[in-house]
PDB file of C-alpha atoms in Angstrom:
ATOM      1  CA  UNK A 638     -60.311 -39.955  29.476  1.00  0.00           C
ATOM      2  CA  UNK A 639     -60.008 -38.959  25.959  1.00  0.00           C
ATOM      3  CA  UNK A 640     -57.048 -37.395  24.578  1.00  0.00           C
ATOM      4  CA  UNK A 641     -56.603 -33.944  23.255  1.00  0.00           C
ATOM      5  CA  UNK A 642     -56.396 -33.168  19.780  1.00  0.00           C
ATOM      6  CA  UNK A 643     -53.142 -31.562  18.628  1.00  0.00           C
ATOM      7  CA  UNK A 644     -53.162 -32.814  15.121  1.00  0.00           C
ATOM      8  CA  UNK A 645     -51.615 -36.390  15.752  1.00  0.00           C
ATOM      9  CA  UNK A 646     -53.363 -37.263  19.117  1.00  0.00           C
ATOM     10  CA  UNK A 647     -55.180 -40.435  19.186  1.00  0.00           C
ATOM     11  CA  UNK A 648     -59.213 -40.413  20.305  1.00  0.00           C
ATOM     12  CA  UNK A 649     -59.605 -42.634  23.167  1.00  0.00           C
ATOM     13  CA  UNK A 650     -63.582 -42.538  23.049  1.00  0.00           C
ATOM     14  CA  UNK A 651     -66.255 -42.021  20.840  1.00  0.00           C
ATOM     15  CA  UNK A 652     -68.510 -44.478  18.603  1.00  0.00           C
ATOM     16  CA  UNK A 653     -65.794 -47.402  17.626  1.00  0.00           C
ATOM     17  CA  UNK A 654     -62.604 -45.580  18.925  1.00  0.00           C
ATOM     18  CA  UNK A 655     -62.613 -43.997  15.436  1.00  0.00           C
ATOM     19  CA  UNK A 656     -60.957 -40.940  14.723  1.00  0.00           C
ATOM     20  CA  UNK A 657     -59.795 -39.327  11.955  1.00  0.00           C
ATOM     21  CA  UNK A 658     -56.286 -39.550  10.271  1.00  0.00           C
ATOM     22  CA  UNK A 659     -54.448 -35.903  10.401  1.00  0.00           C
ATOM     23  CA  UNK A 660     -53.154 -34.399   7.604  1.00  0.00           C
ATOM     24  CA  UNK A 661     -50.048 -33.846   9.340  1.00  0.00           C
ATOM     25  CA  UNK A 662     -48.840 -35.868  12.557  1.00  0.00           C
ATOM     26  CA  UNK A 663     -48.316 -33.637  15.719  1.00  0.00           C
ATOM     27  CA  UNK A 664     -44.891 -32.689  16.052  1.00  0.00           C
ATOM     28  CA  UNK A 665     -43.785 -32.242  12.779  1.00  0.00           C
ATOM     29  CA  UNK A 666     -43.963 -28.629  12.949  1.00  0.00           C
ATOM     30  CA  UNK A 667     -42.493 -25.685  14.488  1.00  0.00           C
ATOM     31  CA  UNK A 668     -45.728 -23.593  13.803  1.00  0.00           C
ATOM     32  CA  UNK A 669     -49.391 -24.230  12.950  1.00  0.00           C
ATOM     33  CA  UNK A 670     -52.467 -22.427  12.505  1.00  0.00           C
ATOM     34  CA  UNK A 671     -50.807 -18.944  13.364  1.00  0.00           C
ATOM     35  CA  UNK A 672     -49.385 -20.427  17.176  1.00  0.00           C
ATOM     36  CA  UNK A 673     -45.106 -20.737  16.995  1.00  0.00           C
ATOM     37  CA  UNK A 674     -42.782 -22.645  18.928  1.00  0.00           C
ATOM     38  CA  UNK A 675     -40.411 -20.216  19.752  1.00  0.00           C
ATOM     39  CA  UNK A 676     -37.234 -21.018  21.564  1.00  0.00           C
ATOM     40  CA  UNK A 677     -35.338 -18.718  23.716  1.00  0.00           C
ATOM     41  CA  UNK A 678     -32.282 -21.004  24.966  1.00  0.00           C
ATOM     42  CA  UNK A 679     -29.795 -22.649  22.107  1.00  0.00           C
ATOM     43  CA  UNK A 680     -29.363 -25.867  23.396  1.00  0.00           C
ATOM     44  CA  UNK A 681     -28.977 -28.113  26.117  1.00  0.00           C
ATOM     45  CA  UNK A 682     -26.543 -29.079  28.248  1.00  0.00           C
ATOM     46  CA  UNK A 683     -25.251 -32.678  28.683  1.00  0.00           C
ATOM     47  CA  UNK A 684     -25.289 -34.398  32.057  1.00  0.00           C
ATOM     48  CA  UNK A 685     -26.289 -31.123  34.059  1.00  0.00           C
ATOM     49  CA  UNK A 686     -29.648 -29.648  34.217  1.00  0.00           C
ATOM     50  CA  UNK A 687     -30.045 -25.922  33.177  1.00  0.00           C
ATOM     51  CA  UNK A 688     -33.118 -23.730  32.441  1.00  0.00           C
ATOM     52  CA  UNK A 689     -34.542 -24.191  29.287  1.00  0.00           C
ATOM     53  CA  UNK A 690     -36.544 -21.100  28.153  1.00  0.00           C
ATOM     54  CA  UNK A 691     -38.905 -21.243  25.342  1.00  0.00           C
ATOM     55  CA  UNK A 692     -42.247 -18.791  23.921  1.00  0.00           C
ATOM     56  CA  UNK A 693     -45.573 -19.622  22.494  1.00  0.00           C
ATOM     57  CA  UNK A 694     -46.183 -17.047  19.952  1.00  0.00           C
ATOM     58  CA  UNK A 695     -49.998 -16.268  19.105  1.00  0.00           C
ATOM     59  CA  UNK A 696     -51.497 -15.167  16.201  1.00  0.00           C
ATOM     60  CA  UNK A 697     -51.215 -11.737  16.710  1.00  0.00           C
ATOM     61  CA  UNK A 698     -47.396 -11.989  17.379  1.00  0.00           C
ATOM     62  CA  UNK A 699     -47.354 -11.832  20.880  1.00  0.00           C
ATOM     63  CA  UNK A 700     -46.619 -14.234  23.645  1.00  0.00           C
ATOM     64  CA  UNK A 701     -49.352 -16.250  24.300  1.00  0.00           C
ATOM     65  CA  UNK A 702     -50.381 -16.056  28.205  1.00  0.00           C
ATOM     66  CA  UNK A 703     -53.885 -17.610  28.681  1.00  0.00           C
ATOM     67  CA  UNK A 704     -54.235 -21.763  28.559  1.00  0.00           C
ATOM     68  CA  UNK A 705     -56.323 -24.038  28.826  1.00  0.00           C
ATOM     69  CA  UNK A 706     -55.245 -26.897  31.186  1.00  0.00           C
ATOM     70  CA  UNK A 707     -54.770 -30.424  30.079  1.00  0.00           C
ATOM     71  CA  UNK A 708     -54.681 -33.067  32.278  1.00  0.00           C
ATOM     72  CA  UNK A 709     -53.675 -30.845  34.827  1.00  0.00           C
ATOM     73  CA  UNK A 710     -51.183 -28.732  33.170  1.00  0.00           C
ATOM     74  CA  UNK A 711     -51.081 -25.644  30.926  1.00  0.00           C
ATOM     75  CA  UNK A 712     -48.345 -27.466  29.300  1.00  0.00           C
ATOM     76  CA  UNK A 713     -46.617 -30.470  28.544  1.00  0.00           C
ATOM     77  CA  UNK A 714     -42.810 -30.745  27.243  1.00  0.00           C
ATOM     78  CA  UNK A 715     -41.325 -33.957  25.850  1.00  0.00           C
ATOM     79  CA  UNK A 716     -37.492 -33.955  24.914  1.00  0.00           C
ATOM     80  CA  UNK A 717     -35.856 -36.651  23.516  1.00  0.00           C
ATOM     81  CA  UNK A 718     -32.953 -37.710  21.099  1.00  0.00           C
ATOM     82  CA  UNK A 719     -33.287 -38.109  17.411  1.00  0.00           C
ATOM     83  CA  UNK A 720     -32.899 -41.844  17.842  1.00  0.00           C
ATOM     84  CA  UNK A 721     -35.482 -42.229  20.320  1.00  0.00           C
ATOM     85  CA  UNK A 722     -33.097 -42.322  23.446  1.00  0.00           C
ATOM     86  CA  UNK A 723     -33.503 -39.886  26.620  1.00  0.00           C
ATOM     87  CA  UNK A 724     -37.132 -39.896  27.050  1.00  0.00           C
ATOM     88  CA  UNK A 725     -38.412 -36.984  28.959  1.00  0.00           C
ATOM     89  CA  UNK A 726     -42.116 -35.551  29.964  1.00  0.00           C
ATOM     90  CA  UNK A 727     -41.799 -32.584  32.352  1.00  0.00           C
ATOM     91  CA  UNK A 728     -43.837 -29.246  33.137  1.00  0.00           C
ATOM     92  CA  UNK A 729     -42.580 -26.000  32.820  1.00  0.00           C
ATOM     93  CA  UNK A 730     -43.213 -23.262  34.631  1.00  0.00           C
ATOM     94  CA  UNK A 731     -44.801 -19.931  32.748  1.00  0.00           C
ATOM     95  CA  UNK A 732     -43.471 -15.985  33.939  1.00  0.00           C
ATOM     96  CA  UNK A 733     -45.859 -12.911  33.219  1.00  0.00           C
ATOM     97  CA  UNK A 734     -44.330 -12.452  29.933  1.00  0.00           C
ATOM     98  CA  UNK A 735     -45.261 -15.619  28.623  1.00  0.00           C
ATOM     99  CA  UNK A 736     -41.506 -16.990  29.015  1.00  0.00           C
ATOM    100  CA  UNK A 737     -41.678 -20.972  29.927  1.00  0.00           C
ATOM    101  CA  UNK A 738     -38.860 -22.251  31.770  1.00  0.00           C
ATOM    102  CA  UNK A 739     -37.787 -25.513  32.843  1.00  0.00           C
ATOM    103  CA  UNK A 740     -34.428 -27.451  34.196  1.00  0.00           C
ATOM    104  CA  UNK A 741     -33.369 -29.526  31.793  1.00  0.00           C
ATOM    105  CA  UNK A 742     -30.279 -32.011  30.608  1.00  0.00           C
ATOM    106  CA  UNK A 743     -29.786 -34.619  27.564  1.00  0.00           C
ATOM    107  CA  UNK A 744     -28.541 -37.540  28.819  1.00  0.00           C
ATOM    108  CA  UNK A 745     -25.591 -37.448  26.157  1.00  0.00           C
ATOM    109  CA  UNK A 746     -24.435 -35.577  23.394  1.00  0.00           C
ATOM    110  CA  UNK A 747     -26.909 -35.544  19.624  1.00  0.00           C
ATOM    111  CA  UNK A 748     -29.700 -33.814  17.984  1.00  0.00           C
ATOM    112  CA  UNK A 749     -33.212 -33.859  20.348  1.00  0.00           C
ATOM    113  CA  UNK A 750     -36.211 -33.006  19.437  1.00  0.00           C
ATOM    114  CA  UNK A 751     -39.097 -30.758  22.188  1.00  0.00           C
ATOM    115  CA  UNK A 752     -42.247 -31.353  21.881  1.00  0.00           C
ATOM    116  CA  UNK A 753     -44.761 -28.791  23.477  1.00  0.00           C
ATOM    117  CA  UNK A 754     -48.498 -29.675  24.028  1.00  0.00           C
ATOM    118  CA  UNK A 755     -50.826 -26.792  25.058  1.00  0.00           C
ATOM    119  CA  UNK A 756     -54.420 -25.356  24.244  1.00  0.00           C
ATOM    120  CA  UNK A 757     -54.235 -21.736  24.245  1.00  0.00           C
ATOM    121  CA  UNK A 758     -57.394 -20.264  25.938  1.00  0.00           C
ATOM    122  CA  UNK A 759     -58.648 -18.797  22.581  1.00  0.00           C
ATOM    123  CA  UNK A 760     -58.055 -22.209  20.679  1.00  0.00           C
ATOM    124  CA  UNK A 761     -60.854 -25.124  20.774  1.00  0.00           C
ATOM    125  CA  UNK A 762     -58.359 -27.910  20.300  1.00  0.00           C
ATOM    126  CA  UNK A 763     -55.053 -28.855  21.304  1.00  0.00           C
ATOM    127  CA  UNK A 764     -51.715 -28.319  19.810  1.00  0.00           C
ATOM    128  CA  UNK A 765     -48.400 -29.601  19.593  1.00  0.00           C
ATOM    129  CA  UNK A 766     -45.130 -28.277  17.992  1.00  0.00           C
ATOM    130  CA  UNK A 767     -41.832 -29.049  17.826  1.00  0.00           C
ATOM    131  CA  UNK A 768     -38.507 -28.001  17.327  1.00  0.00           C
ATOM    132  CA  UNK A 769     -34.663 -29.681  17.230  1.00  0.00           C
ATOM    133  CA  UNK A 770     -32.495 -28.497  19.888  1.00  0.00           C
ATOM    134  CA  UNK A 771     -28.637 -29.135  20.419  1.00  0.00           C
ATOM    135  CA  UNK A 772     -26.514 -31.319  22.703  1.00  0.00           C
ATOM    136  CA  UNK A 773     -23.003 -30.437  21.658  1.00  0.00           C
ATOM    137  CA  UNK A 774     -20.262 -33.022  21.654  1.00  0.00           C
ATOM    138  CA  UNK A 775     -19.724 -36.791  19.783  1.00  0.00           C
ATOM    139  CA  UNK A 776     -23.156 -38.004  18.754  1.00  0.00           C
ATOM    140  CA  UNK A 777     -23.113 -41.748  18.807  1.00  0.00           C
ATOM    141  CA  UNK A 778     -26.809 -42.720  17.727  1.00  0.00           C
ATOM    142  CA  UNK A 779     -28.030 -45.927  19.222  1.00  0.00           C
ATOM    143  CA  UNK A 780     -29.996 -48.683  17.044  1.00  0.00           C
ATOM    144  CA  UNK A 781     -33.753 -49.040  17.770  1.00  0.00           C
ATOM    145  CA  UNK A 782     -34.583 -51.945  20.246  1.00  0.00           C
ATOM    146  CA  UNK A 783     -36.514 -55.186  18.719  1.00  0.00           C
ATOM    147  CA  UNK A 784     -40.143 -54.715  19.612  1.00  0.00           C
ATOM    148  CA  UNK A 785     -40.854 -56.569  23.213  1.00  0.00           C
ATOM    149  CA  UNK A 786     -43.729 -57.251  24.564  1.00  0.00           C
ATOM    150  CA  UNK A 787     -42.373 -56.795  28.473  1.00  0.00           C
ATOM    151  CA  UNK A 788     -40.316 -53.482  29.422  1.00  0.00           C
ATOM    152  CA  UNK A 789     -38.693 -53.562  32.926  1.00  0.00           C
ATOM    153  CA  UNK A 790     -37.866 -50.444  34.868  1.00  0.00           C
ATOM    154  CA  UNK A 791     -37.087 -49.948  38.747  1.00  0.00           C
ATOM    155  CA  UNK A 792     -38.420 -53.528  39.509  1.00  0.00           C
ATOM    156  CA  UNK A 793     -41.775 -52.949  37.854  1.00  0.00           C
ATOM    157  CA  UNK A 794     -42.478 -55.448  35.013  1.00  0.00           C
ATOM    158  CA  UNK A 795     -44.779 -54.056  32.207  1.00  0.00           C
ATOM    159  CA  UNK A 796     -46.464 -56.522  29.702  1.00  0.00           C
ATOM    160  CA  UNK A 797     -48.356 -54.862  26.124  1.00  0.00           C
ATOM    161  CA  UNK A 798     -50.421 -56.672  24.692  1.00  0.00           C
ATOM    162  CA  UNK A 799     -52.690 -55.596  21.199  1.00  0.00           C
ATOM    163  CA  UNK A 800     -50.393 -54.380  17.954  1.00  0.00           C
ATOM    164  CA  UNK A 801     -50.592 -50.811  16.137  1.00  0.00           C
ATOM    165  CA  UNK A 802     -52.451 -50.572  13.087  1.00  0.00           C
ATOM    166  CA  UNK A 803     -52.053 -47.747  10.513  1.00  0.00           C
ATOM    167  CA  UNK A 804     -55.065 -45.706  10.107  1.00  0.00           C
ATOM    168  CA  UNK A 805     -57.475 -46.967  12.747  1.00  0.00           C
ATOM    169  CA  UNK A 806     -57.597 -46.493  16.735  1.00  0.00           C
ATOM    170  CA  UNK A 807     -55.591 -50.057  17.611  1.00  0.00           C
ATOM    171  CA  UNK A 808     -56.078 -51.204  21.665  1.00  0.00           C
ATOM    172  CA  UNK A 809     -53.268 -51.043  23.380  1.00  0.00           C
ATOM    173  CA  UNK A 810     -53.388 -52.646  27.122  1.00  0.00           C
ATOM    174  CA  UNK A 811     -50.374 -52.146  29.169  1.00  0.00           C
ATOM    175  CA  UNK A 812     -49.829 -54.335  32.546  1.00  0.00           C
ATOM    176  CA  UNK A 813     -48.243 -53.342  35.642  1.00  0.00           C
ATOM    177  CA  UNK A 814     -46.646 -56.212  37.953  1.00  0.00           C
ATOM    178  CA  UNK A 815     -43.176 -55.913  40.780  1.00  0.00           C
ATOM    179  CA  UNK A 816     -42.331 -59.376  41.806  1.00  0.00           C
ATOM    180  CA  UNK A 817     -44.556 -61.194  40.042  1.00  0.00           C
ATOM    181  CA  UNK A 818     -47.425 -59.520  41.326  1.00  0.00           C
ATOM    182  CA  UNK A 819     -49.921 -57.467  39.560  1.00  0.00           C
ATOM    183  CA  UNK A 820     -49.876 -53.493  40.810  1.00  0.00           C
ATOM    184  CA  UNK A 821     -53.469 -53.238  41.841  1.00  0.00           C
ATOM    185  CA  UNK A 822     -53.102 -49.493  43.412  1.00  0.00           C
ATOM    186  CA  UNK A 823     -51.566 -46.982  40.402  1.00  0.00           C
ATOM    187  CA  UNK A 824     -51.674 -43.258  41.760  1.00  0.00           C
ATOM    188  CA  UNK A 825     -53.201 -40.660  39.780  1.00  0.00           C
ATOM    189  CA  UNK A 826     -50.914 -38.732  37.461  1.00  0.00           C
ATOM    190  CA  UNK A 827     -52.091 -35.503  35.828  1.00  0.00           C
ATOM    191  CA  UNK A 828     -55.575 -37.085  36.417  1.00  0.00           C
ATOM    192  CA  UNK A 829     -54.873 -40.634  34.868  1.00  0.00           C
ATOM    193  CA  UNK A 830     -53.402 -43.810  35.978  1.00  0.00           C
ATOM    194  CA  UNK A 831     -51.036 -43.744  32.642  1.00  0.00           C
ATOM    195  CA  UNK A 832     -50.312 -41.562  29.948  1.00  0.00           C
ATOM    196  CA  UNK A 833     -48.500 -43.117  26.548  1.00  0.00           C
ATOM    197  CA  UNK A 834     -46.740 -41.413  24.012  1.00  0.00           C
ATOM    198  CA  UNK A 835     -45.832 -42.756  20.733  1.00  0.00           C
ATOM    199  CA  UNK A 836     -43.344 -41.600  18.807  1.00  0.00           C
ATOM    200  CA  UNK A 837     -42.395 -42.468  15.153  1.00  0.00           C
ATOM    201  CA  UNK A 838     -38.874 -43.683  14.300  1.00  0.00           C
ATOM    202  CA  UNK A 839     -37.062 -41.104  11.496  1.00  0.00           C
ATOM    203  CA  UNK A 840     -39.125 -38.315  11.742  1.00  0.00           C
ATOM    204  CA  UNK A 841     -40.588 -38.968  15.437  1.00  0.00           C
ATOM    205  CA  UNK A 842     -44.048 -37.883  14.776  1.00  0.00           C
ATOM    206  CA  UNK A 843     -45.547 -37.290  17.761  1.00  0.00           C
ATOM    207  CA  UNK A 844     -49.274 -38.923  19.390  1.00  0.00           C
ATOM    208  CA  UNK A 845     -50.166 -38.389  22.653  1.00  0.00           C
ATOM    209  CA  UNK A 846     -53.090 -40.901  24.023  1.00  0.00           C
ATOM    210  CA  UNK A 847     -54.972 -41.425  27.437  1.00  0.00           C
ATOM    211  CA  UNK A 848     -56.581 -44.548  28.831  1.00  0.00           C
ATOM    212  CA  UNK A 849     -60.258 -45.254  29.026  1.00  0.00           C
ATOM    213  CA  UNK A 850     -61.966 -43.525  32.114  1.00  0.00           C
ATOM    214  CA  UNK A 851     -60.057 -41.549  34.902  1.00  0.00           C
ATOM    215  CA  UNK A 852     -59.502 -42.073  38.412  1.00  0.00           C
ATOM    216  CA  UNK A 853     -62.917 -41.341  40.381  1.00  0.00           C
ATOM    217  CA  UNK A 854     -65.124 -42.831  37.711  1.00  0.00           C
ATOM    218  CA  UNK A 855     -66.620 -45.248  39.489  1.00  0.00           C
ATOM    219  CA  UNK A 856     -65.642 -48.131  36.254  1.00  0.00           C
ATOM    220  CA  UNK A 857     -61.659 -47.176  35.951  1.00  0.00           C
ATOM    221  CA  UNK A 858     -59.451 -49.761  38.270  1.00  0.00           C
ATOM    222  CA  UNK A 859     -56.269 -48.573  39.526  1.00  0.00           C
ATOM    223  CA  UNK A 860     -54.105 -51.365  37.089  1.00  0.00           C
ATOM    224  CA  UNK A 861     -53.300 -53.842  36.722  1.00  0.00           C
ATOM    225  CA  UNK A 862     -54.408 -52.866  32.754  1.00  0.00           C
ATOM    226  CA  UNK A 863     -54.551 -49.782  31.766  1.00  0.00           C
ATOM    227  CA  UNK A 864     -55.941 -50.101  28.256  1.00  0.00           C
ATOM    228  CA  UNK A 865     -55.303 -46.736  25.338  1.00  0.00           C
ATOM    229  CA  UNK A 866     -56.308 -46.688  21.620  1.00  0.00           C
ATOM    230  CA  UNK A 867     -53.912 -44.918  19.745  1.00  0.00           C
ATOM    231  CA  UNK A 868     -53.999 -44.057  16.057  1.00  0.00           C
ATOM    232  CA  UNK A 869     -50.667 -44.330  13.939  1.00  0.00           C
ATOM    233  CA  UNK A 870     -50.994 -42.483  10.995  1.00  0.00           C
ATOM    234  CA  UNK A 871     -48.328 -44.956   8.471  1.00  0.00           C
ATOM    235  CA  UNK A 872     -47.133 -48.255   8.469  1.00  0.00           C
ATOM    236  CA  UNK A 873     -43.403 -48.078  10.501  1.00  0.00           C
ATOM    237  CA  UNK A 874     -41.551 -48.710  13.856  1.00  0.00           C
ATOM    238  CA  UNK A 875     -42.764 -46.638  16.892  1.00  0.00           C
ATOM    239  CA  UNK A 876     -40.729 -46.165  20.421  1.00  0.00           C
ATOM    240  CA  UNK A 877     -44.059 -46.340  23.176  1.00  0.00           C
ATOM    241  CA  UNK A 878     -42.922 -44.707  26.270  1.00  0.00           C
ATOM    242  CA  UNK A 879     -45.480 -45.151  29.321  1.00  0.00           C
ATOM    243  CA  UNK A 880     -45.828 -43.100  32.267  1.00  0.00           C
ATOM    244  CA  UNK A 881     -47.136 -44.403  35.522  1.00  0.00           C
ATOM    245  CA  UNK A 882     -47.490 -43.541  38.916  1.00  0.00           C
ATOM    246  CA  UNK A 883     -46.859 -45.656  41.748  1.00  0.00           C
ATOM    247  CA  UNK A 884     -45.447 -45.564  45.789  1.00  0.00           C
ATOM    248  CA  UNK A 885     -45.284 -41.809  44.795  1.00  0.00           C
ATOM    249  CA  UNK A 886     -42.728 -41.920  41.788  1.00  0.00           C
ATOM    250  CA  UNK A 887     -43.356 -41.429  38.761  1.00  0.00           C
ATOM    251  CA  UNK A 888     -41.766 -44.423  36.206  1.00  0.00           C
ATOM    252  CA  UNK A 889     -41.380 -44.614  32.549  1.00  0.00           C
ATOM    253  CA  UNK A 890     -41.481 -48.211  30.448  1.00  0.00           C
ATOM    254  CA  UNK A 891     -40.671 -48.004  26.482  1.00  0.00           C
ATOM    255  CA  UNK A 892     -41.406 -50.318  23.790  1.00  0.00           C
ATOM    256  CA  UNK A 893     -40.363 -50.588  20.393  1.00  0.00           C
ATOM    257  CA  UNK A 894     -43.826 -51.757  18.172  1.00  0.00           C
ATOM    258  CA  UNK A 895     -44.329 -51.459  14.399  1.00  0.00           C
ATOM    259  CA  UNK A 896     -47.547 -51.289  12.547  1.00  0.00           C
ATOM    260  CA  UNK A 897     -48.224 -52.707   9.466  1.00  0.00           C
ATOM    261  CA  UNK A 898     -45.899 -54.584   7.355  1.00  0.00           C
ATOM    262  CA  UNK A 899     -42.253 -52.231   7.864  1.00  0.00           C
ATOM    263  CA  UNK A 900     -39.165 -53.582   9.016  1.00  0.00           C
ATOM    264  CA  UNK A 901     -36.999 -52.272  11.759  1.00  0.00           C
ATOM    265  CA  UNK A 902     -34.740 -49.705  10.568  1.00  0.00           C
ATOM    266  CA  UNK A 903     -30.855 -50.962   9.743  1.00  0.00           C
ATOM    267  CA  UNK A 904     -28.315 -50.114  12.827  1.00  0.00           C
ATOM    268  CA  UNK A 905     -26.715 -46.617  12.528  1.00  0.00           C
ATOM    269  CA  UNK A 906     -23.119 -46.900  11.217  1.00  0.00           C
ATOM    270  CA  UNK A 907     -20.427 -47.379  13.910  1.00  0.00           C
ATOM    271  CA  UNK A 908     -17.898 -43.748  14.073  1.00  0.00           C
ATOM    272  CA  UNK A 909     -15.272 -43.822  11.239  1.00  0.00           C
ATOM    273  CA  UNK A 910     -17.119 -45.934   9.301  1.00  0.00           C
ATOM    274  CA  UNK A 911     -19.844 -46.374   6.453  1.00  0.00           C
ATOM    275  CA  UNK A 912     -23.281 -48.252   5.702  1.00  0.00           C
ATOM    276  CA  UNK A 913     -21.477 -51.024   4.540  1.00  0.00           C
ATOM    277  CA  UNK A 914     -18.870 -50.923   7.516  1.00  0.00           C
ATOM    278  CA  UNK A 915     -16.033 -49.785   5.701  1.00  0.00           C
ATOM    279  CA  UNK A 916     -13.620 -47.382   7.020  1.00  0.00           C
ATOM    280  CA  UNK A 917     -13.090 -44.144   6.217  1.00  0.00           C
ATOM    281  CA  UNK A 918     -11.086 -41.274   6.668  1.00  0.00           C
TER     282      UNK A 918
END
């Protein structure tokens, strides 16, 4: 299944897996090409969910009503914190003004960053914006794991394999197993077996990539593998989060990878002190 464009998506088909760099990652912007991301709500709550309420304004400065599904949804929303913590994907609901809504919660207190992807109907290609949104209270930022090839969650062991390349669509196959066992029967989830995002560490520039095939295909197995090729625009350290369907819950694994030749970023400096772990008033 190939991925939607929304400047910053990787191209999972086509001659090579090549697709070309954008000038500007997905993500990095609050408005493009006349569309705006523009929040209604002024933050979120910690710990408990509450609506969070949010426009897309159109060209002509109106709400924009009319989508074009991807993957099964008008839109996709991805929150998470400004040092890669509190992954969410979820799927707002849309009222006959144009007003999305959705329960939402950061996990603790810091700076996060939403991420909506959506076609409008009168757009050809995909888009996603983004904006920084609130969690009020002490914001104690949490160092980026050491890339790891394995990721555990809920009993489900998932192995990557392949390494991100800046500037060219890199293979990325991800591995399902529980007990040892490889998962043999993934469940379709917004019409794929997995869905990856990438996310860049300090600015968290955003891709969005689909696996090879769909469910129905007749050549797409239902795992172990499920196999992406996703294009990082620089040389850095990425957070991968993977969602995946299975025994009717959906589960997400994340990986730390870096492309090219960086370095992991240096641990954020503990409260009350500075870079070189002095104190301080």
């Amino acid at each position: 299944m190939a991925a939607h464009d929304g400047g910053g998506h990787g191209d999972s088909e086509g001659s090579g897996h090549e697709s070309a760099v954008a000038q500007v990652p997905g993500g990095l912007q609050v408005a493009q090409d006349g569309y705006r991301l523009a929040p209604v709500s002024g933050g979120l709550p910690v710990g408990k969910a509450a609506p969070y309420r949010f426009r897309i304004v159109g060209p002509d400065g109106s709400p924009v009503t009319a989508y074009t599904p991807t993957h099964d949804k008008d839109l996709h929303l991805i929150a998470v914190r400004r040092d890669l913590t509190g992954f969410q994907h979820v799927h707002p609901t849309m009222a006959a003004d144009g007003t999305w809504s959705v329960p939402l919660a950061a996990d603790a207190p810091g700076q996060y960053r939403i991420f909506t992807d959506f076609q409008p109907a009168a757009r050809e290609e995909a888009l996603t914006l983004g904006v920084d949104v609130p969690a009020r209270g002490d914001y104690r930022p949490a160092p980026l794991p050491a890339p790891e090839r394995k990721a555990t969650v809920d009993g489900y062991t998932v192995t990557l394999a392949g390494d991100l390349v800046p500037g060219t669509a890199s293979k990325l196959t991800l591995g399902v197993s529980k007990g040892g066992r490889p998962v043999t029967d993934l469940q379709p989830y917004l019409a794929a077996y997995g869905h990856l995002v990438a996310l860049r560490d300090g600015d968290l520039a955003y891709l969005h990539v689909h696996p090879d095939g769909e469910p129905g295909d007749g050549k797409t197995a239902p795992g172990p593998d499920i196999t992406f090729y996703a294009e990082v625009p620089s040389a850095g350290a990425y957070r991968l989060f993977l969602d995946f369907q299975h025994a009717g819950k959906v589960r997400t694994a994340a990986f730390t990878a870096v492309a090219g030749d960086a370095e992991l970023p240096p641990a954020p400096a503990a409260p009350g002190h500075d870079d070189d772990g002095h104190t301080h008033d």
